[in-house]
GROMACS .gro file of C-alpha atoms in nm:
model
  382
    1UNK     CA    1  -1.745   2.492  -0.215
    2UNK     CA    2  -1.708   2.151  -0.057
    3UNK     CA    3  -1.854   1.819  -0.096
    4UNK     CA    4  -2.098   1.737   0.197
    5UNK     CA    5  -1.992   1.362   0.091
    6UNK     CA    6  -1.584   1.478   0.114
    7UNK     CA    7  -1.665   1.653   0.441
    8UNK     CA    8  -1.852   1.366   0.590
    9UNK     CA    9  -1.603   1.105   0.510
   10UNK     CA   10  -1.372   1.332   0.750
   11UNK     CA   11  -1.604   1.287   1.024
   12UNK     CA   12  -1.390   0.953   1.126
   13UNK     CA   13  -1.246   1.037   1.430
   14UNK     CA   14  -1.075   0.773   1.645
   15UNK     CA   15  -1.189   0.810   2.020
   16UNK     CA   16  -0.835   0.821   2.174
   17UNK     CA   17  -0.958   0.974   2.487
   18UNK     CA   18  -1.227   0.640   2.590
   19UNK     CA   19  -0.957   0.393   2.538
   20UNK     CA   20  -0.737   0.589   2.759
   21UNK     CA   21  -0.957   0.607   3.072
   22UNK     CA   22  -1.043   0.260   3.003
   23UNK     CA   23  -0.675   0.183   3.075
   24UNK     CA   24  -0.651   0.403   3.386
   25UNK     CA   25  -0.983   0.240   3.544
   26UNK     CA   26  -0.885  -0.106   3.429
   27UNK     CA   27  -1.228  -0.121   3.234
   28UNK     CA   28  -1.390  -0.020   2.921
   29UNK     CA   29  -1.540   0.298   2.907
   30UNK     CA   30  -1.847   0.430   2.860
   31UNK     CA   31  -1.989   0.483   2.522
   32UNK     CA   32  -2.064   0.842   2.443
   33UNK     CA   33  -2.378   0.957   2.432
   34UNK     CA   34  -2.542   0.976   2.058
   35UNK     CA   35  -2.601   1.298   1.872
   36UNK     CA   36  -2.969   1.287   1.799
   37UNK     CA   37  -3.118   1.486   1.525
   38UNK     CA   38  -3.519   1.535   1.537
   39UNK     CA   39  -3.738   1.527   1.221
   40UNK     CA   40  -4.077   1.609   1.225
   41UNK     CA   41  -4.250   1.490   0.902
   42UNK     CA   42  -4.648   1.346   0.842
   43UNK     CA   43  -4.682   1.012   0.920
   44UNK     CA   44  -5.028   0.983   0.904
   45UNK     CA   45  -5.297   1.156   0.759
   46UNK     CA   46  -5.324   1.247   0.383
   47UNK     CA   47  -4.961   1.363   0.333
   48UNK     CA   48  -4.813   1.063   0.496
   49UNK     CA   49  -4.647   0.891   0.196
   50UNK     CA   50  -4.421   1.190   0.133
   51UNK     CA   51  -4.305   1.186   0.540
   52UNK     CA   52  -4.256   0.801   0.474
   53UNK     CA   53  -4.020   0.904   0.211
   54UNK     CA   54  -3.870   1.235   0.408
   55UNK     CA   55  -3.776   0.970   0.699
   56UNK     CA   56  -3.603   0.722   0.436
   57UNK     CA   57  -3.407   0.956   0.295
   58UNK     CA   58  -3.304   1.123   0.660
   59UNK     CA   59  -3.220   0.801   0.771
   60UNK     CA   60  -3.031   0.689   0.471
   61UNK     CA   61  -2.828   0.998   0.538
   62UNK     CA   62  -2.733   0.893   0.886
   63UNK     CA   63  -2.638   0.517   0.805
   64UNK     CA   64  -2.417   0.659   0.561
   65UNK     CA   65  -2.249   0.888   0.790
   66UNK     CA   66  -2.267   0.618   1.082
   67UNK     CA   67  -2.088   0.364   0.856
   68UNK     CA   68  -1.788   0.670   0.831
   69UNK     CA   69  -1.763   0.670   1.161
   70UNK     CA   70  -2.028   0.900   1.268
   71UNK     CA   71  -1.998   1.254   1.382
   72UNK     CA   72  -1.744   1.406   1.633
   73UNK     CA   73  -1.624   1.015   1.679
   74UNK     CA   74  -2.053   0.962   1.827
   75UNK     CA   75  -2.277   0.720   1.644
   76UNK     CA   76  -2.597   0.953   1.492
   77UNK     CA   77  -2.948   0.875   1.594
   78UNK     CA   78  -3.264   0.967   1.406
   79UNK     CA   79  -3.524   1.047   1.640
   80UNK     CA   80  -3.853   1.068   1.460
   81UNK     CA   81  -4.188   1.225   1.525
   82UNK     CA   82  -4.519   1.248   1.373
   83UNK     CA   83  -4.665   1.609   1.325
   84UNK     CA   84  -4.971   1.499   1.086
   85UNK     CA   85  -4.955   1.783   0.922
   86UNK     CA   86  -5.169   1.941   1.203
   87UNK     CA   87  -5.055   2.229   1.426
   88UNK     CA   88  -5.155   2.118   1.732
   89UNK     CA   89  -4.988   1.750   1.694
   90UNK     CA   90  -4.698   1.915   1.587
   91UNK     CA   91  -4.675   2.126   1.851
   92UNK     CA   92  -4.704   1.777   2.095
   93UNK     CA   93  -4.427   1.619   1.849
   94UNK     CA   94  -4.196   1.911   1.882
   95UNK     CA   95  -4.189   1.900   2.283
   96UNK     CA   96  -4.109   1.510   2.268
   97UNK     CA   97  -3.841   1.548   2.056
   98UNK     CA   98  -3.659   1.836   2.253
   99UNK     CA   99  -3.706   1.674   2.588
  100UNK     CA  100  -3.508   1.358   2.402
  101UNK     CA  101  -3.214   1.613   2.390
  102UNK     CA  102  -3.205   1.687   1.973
  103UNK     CA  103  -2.912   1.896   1.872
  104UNK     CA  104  -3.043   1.993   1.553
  105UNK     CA  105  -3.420   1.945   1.409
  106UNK     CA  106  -3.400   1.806   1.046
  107UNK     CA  107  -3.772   1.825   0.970
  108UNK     CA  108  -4.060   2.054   0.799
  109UNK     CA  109  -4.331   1.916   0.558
  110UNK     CA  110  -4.658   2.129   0.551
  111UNK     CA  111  -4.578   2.463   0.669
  112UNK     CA  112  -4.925   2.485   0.847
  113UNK     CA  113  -4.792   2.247   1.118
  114UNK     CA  114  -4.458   2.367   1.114
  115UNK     CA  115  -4.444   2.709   1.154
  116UNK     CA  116  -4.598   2.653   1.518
  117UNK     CA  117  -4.324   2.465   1.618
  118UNK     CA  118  -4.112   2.739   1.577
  119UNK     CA  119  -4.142   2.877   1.913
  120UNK     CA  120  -4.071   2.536   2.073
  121UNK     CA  121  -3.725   2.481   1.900
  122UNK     CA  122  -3.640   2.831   1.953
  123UNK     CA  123  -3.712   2.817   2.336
  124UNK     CA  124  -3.527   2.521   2.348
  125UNK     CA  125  -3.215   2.678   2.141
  126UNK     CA  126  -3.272   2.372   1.881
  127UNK     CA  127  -3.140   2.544   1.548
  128UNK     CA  128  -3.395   2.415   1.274
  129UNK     CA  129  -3.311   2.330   0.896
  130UNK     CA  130  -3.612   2.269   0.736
  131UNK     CA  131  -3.617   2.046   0.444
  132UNK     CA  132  -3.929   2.104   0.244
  133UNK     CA  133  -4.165   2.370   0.426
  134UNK     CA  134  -4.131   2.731   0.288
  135UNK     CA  135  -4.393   2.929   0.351
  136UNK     CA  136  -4.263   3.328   0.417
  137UNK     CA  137  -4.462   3.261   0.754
  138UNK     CA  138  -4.137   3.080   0.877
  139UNK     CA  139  -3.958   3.358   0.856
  140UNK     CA  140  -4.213   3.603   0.987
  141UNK     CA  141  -4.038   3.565   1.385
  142UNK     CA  142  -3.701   3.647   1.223
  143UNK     CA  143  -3.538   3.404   1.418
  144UNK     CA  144  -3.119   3.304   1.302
  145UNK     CA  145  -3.223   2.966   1.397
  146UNK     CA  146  -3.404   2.857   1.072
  147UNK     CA  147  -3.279   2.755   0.737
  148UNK     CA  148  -3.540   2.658   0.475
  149UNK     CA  149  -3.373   2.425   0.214
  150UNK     CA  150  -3.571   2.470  -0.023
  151UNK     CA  151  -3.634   2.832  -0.211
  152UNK     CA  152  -3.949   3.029  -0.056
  153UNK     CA  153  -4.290   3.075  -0.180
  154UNK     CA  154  -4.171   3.398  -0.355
  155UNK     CA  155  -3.922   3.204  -0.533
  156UNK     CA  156  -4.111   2.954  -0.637
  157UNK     CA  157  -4.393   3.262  -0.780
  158UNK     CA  158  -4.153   3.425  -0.991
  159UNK     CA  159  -4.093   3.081  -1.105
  160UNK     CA  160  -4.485   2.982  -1.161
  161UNK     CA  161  -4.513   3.337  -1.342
  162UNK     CA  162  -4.237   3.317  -1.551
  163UNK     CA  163  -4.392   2.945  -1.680
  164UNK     CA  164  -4.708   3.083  -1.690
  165UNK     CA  165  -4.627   3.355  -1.982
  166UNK     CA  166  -4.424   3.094  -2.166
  167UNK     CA  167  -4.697   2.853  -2.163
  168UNK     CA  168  -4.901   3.179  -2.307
  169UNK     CA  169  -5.148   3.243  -1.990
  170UNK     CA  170  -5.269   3.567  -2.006
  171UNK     CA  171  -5.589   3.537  -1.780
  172UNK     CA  172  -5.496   3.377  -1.402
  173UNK     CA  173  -5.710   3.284  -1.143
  174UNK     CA  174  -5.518   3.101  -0.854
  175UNK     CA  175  -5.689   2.829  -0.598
  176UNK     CA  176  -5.589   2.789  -0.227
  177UNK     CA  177  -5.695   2.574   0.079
  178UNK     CA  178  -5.661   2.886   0.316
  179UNK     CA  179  -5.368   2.662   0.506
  180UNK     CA  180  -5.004   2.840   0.556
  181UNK     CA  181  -4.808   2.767   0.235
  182UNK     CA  182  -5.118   2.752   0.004
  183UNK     CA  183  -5.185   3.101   0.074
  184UNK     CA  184  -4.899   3.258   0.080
  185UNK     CA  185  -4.789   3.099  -0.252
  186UNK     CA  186  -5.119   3.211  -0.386
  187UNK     CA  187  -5.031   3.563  -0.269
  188UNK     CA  188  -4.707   3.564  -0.414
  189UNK     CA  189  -4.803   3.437  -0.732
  190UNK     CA  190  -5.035   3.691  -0.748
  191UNK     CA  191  -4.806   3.957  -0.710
  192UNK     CA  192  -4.533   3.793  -0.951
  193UNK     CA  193  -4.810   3.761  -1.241
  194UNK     CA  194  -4.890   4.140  -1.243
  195UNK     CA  195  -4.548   4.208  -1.232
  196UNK     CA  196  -4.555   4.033  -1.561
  197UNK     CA  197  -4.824   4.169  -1.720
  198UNK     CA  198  -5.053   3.870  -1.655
  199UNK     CA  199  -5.409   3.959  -1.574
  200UNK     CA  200  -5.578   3.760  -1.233
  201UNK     CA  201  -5.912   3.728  -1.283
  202UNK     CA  202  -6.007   3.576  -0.987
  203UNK     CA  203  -5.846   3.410  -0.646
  204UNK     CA  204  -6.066   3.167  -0.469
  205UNK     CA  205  -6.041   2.958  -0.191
  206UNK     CA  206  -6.147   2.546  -0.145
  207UNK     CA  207  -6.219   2.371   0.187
  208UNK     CA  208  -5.965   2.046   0.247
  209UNK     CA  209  -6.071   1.745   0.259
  210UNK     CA  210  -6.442   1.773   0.052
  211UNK     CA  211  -6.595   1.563  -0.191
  212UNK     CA  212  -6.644   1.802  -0.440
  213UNK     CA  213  -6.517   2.082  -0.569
  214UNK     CA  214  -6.775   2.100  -0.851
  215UNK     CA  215  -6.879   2.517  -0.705
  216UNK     CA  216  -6.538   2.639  -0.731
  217UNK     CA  217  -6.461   2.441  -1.071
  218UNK     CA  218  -6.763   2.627  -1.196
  219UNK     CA  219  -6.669   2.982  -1.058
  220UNK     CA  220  -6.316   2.957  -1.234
  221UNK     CA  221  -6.494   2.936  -1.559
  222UNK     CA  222  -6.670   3.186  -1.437
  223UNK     CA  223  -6.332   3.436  -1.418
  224UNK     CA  224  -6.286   3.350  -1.779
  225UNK     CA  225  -5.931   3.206  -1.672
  226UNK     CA  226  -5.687   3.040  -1.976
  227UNK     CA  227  -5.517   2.896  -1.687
  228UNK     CA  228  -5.521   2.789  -1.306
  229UNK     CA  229  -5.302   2.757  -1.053
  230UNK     CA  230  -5.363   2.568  -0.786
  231UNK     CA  231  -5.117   2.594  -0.462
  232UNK     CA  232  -5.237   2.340  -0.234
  233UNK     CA  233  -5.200   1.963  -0.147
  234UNK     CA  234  -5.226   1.656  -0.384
  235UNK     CA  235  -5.558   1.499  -0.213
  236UNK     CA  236  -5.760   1.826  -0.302
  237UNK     CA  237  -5.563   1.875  -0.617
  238UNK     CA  238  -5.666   1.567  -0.791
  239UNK     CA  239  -6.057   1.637  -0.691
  240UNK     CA  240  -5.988   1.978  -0.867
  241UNK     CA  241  -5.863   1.897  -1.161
  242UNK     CA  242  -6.095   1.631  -1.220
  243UNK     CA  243  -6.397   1.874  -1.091
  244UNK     CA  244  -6.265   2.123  -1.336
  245UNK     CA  245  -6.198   1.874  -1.654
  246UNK     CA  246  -6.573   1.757  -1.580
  247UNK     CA  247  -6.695   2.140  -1.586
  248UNK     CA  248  -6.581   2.143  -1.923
  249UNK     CA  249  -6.268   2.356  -1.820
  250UNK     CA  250  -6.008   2.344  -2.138
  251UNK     CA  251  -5.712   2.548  -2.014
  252UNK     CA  252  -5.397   2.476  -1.865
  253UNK     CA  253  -5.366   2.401  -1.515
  254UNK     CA  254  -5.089   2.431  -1.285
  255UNK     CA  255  -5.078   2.291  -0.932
  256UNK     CA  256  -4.752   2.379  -0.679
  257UNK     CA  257  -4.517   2.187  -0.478
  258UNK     CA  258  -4.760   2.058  -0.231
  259UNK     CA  259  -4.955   1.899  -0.513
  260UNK     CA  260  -4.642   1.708  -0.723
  261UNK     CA  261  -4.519   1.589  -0.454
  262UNK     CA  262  -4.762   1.266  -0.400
  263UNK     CA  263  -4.993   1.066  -0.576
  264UNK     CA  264  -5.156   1.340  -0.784
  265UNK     CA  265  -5.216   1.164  -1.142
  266UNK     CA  266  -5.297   0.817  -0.998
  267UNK     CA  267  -5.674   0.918  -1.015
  268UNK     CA  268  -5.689   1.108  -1.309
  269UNK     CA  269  -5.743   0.969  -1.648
  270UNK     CA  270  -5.567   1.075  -1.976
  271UNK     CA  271  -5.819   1.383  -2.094
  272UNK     CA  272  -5.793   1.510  -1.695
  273UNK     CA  273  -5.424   1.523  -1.685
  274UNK     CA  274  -5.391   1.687  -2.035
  275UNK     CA  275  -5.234   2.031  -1.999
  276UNK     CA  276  -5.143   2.007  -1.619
  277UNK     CA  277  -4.813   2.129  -1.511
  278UNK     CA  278  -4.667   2.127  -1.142
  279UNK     CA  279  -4.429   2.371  -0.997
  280UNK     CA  280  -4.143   2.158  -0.840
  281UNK     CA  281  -3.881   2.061  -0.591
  282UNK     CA  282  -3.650   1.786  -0.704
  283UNK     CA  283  -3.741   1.471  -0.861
  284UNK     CA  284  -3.462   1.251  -0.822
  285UNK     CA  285  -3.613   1.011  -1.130
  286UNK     CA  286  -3.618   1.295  -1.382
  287UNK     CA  287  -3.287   1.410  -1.278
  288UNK     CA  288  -2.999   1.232  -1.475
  289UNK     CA  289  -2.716   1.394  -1.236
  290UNK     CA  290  -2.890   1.181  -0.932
  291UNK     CA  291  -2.861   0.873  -1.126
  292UNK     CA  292  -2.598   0.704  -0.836
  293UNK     CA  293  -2.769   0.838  -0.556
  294UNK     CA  294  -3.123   0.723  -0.701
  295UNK     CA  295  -2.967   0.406  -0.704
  296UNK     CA  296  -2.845   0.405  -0.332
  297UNK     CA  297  -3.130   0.494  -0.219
  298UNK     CA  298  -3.315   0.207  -0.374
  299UNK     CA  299  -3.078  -0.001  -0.244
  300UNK     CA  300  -3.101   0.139   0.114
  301UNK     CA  301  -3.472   0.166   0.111
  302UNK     CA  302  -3.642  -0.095  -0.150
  303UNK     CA  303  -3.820   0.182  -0.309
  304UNK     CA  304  -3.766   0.457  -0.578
  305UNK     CA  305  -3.648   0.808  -0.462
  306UNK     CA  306  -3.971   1.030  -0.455
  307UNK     CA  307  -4.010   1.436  -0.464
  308UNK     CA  308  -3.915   1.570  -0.105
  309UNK     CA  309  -3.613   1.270  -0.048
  310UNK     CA  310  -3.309   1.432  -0.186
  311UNK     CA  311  -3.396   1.786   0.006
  312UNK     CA  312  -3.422   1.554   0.345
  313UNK     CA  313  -3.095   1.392   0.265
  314UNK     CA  314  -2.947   1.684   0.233
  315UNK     CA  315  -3.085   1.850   0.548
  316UNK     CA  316  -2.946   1.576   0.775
  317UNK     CA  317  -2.609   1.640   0.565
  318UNK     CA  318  -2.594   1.998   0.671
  319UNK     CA  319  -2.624   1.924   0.984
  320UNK     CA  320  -2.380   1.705   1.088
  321UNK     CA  321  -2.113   1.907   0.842
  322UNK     CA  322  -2.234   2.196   1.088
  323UNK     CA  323  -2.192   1.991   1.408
  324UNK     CA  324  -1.807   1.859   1.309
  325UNK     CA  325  -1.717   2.220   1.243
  326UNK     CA  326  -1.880   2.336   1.539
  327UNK     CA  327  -1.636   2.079   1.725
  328UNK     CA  328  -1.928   2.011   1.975
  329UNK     CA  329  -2.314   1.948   2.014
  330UNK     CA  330  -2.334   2.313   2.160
  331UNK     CA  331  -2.644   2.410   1.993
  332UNK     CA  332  -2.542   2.751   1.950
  333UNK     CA  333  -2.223   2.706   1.806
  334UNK     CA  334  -2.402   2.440   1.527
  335UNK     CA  335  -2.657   2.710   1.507
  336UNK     CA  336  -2.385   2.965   1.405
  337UNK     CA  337  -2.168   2.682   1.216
  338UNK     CA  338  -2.492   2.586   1.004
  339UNK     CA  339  -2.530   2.950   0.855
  340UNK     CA  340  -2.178   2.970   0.751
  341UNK     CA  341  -2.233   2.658   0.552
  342UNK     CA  342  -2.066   2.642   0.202
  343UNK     CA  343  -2.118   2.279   0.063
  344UNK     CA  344  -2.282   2.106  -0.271
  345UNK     CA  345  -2.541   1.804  -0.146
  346UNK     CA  346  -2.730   1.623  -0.367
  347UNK     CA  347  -2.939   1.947  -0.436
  348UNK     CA  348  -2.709   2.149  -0.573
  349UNK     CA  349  -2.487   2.442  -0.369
  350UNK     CA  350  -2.614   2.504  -0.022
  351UNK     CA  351  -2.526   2.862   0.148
  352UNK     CA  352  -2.763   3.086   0.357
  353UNK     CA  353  -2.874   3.402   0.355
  354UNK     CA  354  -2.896   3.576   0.689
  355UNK     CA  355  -3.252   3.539   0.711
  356UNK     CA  356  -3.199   3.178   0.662
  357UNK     CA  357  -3.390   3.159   0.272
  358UNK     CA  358  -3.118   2.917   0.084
  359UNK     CA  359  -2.857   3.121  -0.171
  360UNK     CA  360  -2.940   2.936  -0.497
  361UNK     CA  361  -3.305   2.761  -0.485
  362UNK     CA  362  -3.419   2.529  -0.721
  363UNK     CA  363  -3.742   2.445  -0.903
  364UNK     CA  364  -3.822   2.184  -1.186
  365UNK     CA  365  -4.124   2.274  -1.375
  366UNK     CA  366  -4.332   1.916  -1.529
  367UNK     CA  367  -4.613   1.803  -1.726
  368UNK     CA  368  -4.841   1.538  -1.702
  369UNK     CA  369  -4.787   1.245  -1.937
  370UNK     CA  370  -5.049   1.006  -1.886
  371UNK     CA  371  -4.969   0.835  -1.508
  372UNK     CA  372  -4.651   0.998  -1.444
  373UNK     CA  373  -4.454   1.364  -1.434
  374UNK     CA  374  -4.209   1.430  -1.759
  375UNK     CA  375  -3.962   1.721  -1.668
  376UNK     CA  376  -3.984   2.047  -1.893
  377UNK     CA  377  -3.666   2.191  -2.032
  378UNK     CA  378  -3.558   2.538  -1.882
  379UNK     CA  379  -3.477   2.766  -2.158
  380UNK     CA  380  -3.098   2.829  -2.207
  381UNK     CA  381  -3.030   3.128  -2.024
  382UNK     CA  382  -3.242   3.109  -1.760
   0.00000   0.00000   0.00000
């Protein structure tokens, strides 16, 4: 495996050929065109801190690389759009960015909104690594353009189930917002906790974006769940658990990746956030390995690395290791370069299946401790 950092710092090429016309003509040449990447992350609307962050982290990526030299001896450019986590915006968002000429699309936040765009980049021939999206629906088209970085909604079920009988659940009743990834980790989870031996005693759906969600906190007591898992988004999340606390709701609850990845405890107060867990992508603060890179990125950014950062760092990273082994901007030969990839980024080892899920995903499971996330051990072995 290589270093995406050792195969970056080869991108230095010295462009030989410009200086040499600009001695034939008698003036300088022109400066090559830049390789644009597109990301298309939530920049406004509920989810937008975590695009915020995305777009950081993408764009620390290509300073980095553009202080190296850039890519193929061409400075990098980070063309960013706003899909608001709604379909038809991102739809909008998706046609701008391939009429600015993207070689490779480095974005994916809700899967609702970006699932639709999949059609757009695949018209265009725009290969598509996807940092954080991961609903199974992304890979319903079967397209060998798209590679999800992070592990898919069944992976991260087996995960929830596996947690689930350690934490001693035996009663489940699982809560979506009837959006994309919500329901199909809901339906996965499902499946992985009777594979266990875990009873589901009920599966309910909430409407985003309501005041309340006192009716379905009362018709999970109602199941006679020991524990909940919710699989949406961190706005309705916090209502939830709150809704549910109030109901007089004493099990454990667990939300998914949607929900830890935002401001999820800021609202809650210590007897809310007792006994709440969150299925997890990375979070570079827990994670004592991404101690230097946490730091960089402070320094490059003025803020601290969130959940969703590292995973759009190494996106961009991918691609650019795809596009100097592709030797060109061709988007089919980066599309075929990208699924031979064999490198470690900040996430761990990165290699791709042929139907584009990643080799070796990667989940963190946490617990609420008062304000903040604490990361809970794996069990040797597993």
């Amino acid at each position: 495996m290589r270093l995406v950092t050792g195969a970056l710092a080869a991108l230095l090429v010295a462009v030989t050929a410009g200086c040499a016309d600009a001695r034939a003509t008698g003036g300088p040449a022109a400066p090559a065109e830049p390789v644009r990447l597109g990301t298309l992350v939530p920049l406004s609307g509920r989810s937008a801190p975590s695009g915020e962050a995305m777009v950081n982290a993408a764009r620390m990526a290509v300073d980095e690389a553009n202080a190296r030299g850039g890519v193929l001896g061409r400075r990098i450019e980070l063309v960013v759009g706003d899909d608001a986590c709604d379909p038809g915006t991102a739809v909008a968002a998706a046609r701008r960015l391939v009429a600015q000429d993207v070689t490779v699309s480095v974005g994916g936040y809700c899967s609702s909104a970006t699932v639709p765009t999949l059609k757009v980049f695949r018209r265009a021939g725009v290969p598509m690594i996807i940092p954080q999206a991961n609903s199974t629906d992304l890979l319903a088209p079967k397209y060998d353009s798209i590679f999800l970085i992070c592990g898919t909604v069944t992976a991260e079920a087996d995960f929830a189930a596996a947690w689930i009988r350690r934490l001693g659940g035996h009663r489940l009743t699982v809560v979506h917002d009837g959006t994309s990834f919500p329901v199909t980790l809901a339906r996965s989870t499902v499946a992985a906790a009777k594979r266990s031996g875990i009873a589901v005693s009920g599966e309910l759906e909430l409407n985003q974006g309501a005041e309340s969600y006192a009716r379905t906190a009362a018709a999970v007591i109602g199941t006679g769940a020991d524990v909940v898992y919710y699989t949406g988004y961190y706005a309705e999340a916090g209502r939830l658990i709150a809704d549910l606390r109030d109901a007089g709701f004493g099990g454990r609850i667990l939300v998914g990746d949607g929900a830890t990845d935002g401001p999820l405890l800021d609202e809650l107060s210590a007897a809310q956030s007792r006994e709440v867990y969150g299925t997890a992508m990375l979070f570079p603060d827990l994670m004592p390995e991404l101690a230097e890179w946490s730091q960089r990125y402070r320094a490059a950014t003025g803020s601290a690395p969130g959940p969703s950062t590292v995973e759009a760092y190494d996106a961009v990273n991918v691609a650019l290791d795809a596009i100097q082994r592709a030797g060109s901007t061709d988007r089919e030969a980066v599309r075929k370069a990208i699924g031979e990839t064999a490198v470690t980024g900040m996430s761990g080892q990165l290699s791709f299946r042929p139907d584009g899920t990643r080799t070796t995903p990667r989940f963190l499971l946490l617990q609420a401790a008062g304000a903040r996330f604490r990361l809970v051990p794996q069990p040797a072995g597993d």
